[in-house]
JSON list of C-alpha atoms in Angstrom, two decimals:
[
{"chain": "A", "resi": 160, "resn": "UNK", "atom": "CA", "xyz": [-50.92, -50.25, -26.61]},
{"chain": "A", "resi": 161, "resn": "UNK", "atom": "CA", "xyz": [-53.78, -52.13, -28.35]},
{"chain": "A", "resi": 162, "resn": "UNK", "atom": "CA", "xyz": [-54.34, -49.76, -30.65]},
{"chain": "A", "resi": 163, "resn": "UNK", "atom": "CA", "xyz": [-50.73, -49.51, -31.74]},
{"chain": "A", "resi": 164, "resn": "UNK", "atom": "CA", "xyz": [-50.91, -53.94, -31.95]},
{"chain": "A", "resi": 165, "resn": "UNK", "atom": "CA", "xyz": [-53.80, -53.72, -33.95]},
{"chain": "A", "resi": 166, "resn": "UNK", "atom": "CA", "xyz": [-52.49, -50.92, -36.60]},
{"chain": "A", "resi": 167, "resn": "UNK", "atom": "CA", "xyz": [-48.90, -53.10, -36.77]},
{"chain": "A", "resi": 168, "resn": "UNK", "atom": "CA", "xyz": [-51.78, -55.97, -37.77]},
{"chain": "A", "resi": 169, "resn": "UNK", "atom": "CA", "xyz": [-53.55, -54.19, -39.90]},
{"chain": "A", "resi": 170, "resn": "UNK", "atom": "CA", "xyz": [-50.51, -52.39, -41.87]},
{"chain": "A", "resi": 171, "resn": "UNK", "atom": "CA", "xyz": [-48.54, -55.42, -41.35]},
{"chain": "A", "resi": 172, "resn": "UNK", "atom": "CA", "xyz": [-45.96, -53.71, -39.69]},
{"chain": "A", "resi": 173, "resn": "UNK", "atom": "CA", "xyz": [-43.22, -56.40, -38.67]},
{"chain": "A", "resi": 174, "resn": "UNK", "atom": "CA", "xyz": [-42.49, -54.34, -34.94]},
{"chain": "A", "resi": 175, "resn": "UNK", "atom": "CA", "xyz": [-44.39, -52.16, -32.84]},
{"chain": "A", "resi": 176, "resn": "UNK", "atom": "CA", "xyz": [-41.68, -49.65, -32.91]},
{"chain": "A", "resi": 177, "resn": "UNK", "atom": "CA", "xyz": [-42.34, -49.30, -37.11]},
{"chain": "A", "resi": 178, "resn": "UNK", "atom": "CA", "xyz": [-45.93, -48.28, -35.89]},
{"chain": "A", "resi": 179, "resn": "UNK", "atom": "CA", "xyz": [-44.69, -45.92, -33.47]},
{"chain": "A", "resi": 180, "resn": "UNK", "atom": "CA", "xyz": [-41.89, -43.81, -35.54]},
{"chain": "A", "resi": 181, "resn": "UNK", "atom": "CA", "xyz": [-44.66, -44.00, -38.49]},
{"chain": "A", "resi": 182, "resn": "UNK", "atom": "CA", "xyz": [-47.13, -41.94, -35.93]},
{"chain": "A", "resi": 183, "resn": "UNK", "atom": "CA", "xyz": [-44.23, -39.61, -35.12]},
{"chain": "A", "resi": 184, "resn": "UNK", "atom": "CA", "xyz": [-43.61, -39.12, -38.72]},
{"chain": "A", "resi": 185, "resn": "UNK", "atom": "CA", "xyz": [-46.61, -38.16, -39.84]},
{"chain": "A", "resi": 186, "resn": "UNK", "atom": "CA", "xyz": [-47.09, -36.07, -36.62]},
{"chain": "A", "resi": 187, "resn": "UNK", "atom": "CA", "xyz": [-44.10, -33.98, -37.55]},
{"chain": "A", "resi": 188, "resn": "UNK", "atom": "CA", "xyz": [-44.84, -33.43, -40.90]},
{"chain": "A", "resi": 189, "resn": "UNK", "atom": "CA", "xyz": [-48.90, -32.42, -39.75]},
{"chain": "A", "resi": 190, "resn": "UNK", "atom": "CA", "xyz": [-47.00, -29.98, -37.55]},
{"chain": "A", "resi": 191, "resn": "UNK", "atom": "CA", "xyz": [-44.67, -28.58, -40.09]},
{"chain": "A", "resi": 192, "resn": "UNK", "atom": "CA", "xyz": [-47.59, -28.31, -42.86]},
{"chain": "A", "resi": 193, "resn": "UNK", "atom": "CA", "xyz": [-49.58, -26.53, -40.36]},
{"chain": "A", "resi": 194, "resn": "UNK", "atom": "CA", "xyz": [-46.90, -24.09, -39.23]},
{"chain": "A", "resi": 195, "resn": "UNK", "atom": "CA", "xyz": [-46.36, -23.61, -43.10]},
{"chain": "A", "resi": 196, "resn": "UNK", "atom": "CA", "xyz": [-50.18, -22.21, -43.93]},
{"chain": "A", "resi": 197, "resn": "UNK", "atom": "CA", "xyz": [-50.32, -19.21, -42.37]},
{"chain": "A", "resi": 198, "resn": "UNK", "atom": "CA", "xyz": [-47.27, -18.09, -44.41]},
{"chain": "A", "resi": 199, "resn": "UNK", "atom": "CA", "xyz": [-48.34, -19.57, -47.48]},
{"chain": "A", "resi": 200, "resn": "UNK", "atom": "CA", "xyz": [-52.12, -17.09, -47.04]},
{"chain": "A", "resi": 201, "resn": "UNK", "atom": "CA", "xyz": [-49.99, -14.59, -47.25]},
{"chain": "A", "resi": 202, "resn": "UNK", "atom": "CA", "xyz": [-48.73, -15.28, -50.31]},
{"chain": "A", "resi": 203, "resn": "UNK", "atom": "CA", "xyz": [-50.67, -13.55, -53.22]},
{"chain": "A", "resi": 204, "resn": "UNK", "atom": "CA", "xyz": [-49.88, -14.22, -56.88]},
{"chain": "A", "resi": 205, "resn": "UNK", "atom": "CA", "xyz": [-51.69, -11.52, -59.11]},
{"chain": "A", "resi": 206, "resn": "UNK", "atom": "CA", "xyz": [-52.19, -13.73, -62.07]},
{"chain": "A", "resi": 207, "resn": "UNK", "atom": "CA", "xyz": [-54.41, -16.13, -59.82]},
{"chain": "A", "resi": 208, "resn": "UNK", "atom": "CA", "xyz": [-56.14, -12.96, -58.56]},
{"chain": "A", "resi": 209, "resn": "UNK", "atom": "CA", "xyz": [-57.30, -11.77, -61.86]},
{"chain": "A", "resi": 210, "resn": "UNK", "atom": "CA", "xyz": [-58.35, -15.12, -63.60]},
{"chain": "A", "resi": 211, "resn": "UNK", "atom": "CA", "xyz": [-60.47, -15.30, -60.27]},
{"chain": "A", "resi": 212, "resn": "UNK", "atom": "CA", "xyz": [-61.60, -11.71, -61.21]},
{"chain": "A", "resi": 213, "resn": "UNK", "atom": "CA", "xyz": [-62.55, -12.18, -64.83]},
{"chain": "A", "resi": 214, "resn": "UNK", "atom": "CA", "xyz": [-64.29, -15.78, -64.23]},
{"chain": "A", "resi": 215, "resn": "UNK", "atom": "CA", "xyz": [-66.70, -14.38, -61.87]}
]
């Protein structure tokens, strides 16, 4: 619980609970973008593919 006073401190967050839904926002959205890269590797778009080609 310290840590969570010190970051409602140091954000000047008016409530603990700010700190805490802030952490569980930005967990959920870390978990969502990371869920989100393997599908977005497979994605190939040609014309990126052959300006990497011809810059080489």
């Amino acid at each position: 619980m310290q840590f969570v006073e010190n970051y409602k401190v140091a954000k000047k967050c008016k409530f603990r609970s700010q700190v805490i839904a802030l952490a569980l926002d930005l967990l959920l959205r870390f978990q969502e973008l990371e869920e989100a890269y393997p599908e977005a590797s497979t994605e190939i778009n040609q014309d990126w593919e052959l300006t990497i080609r011809y810059e080489r």
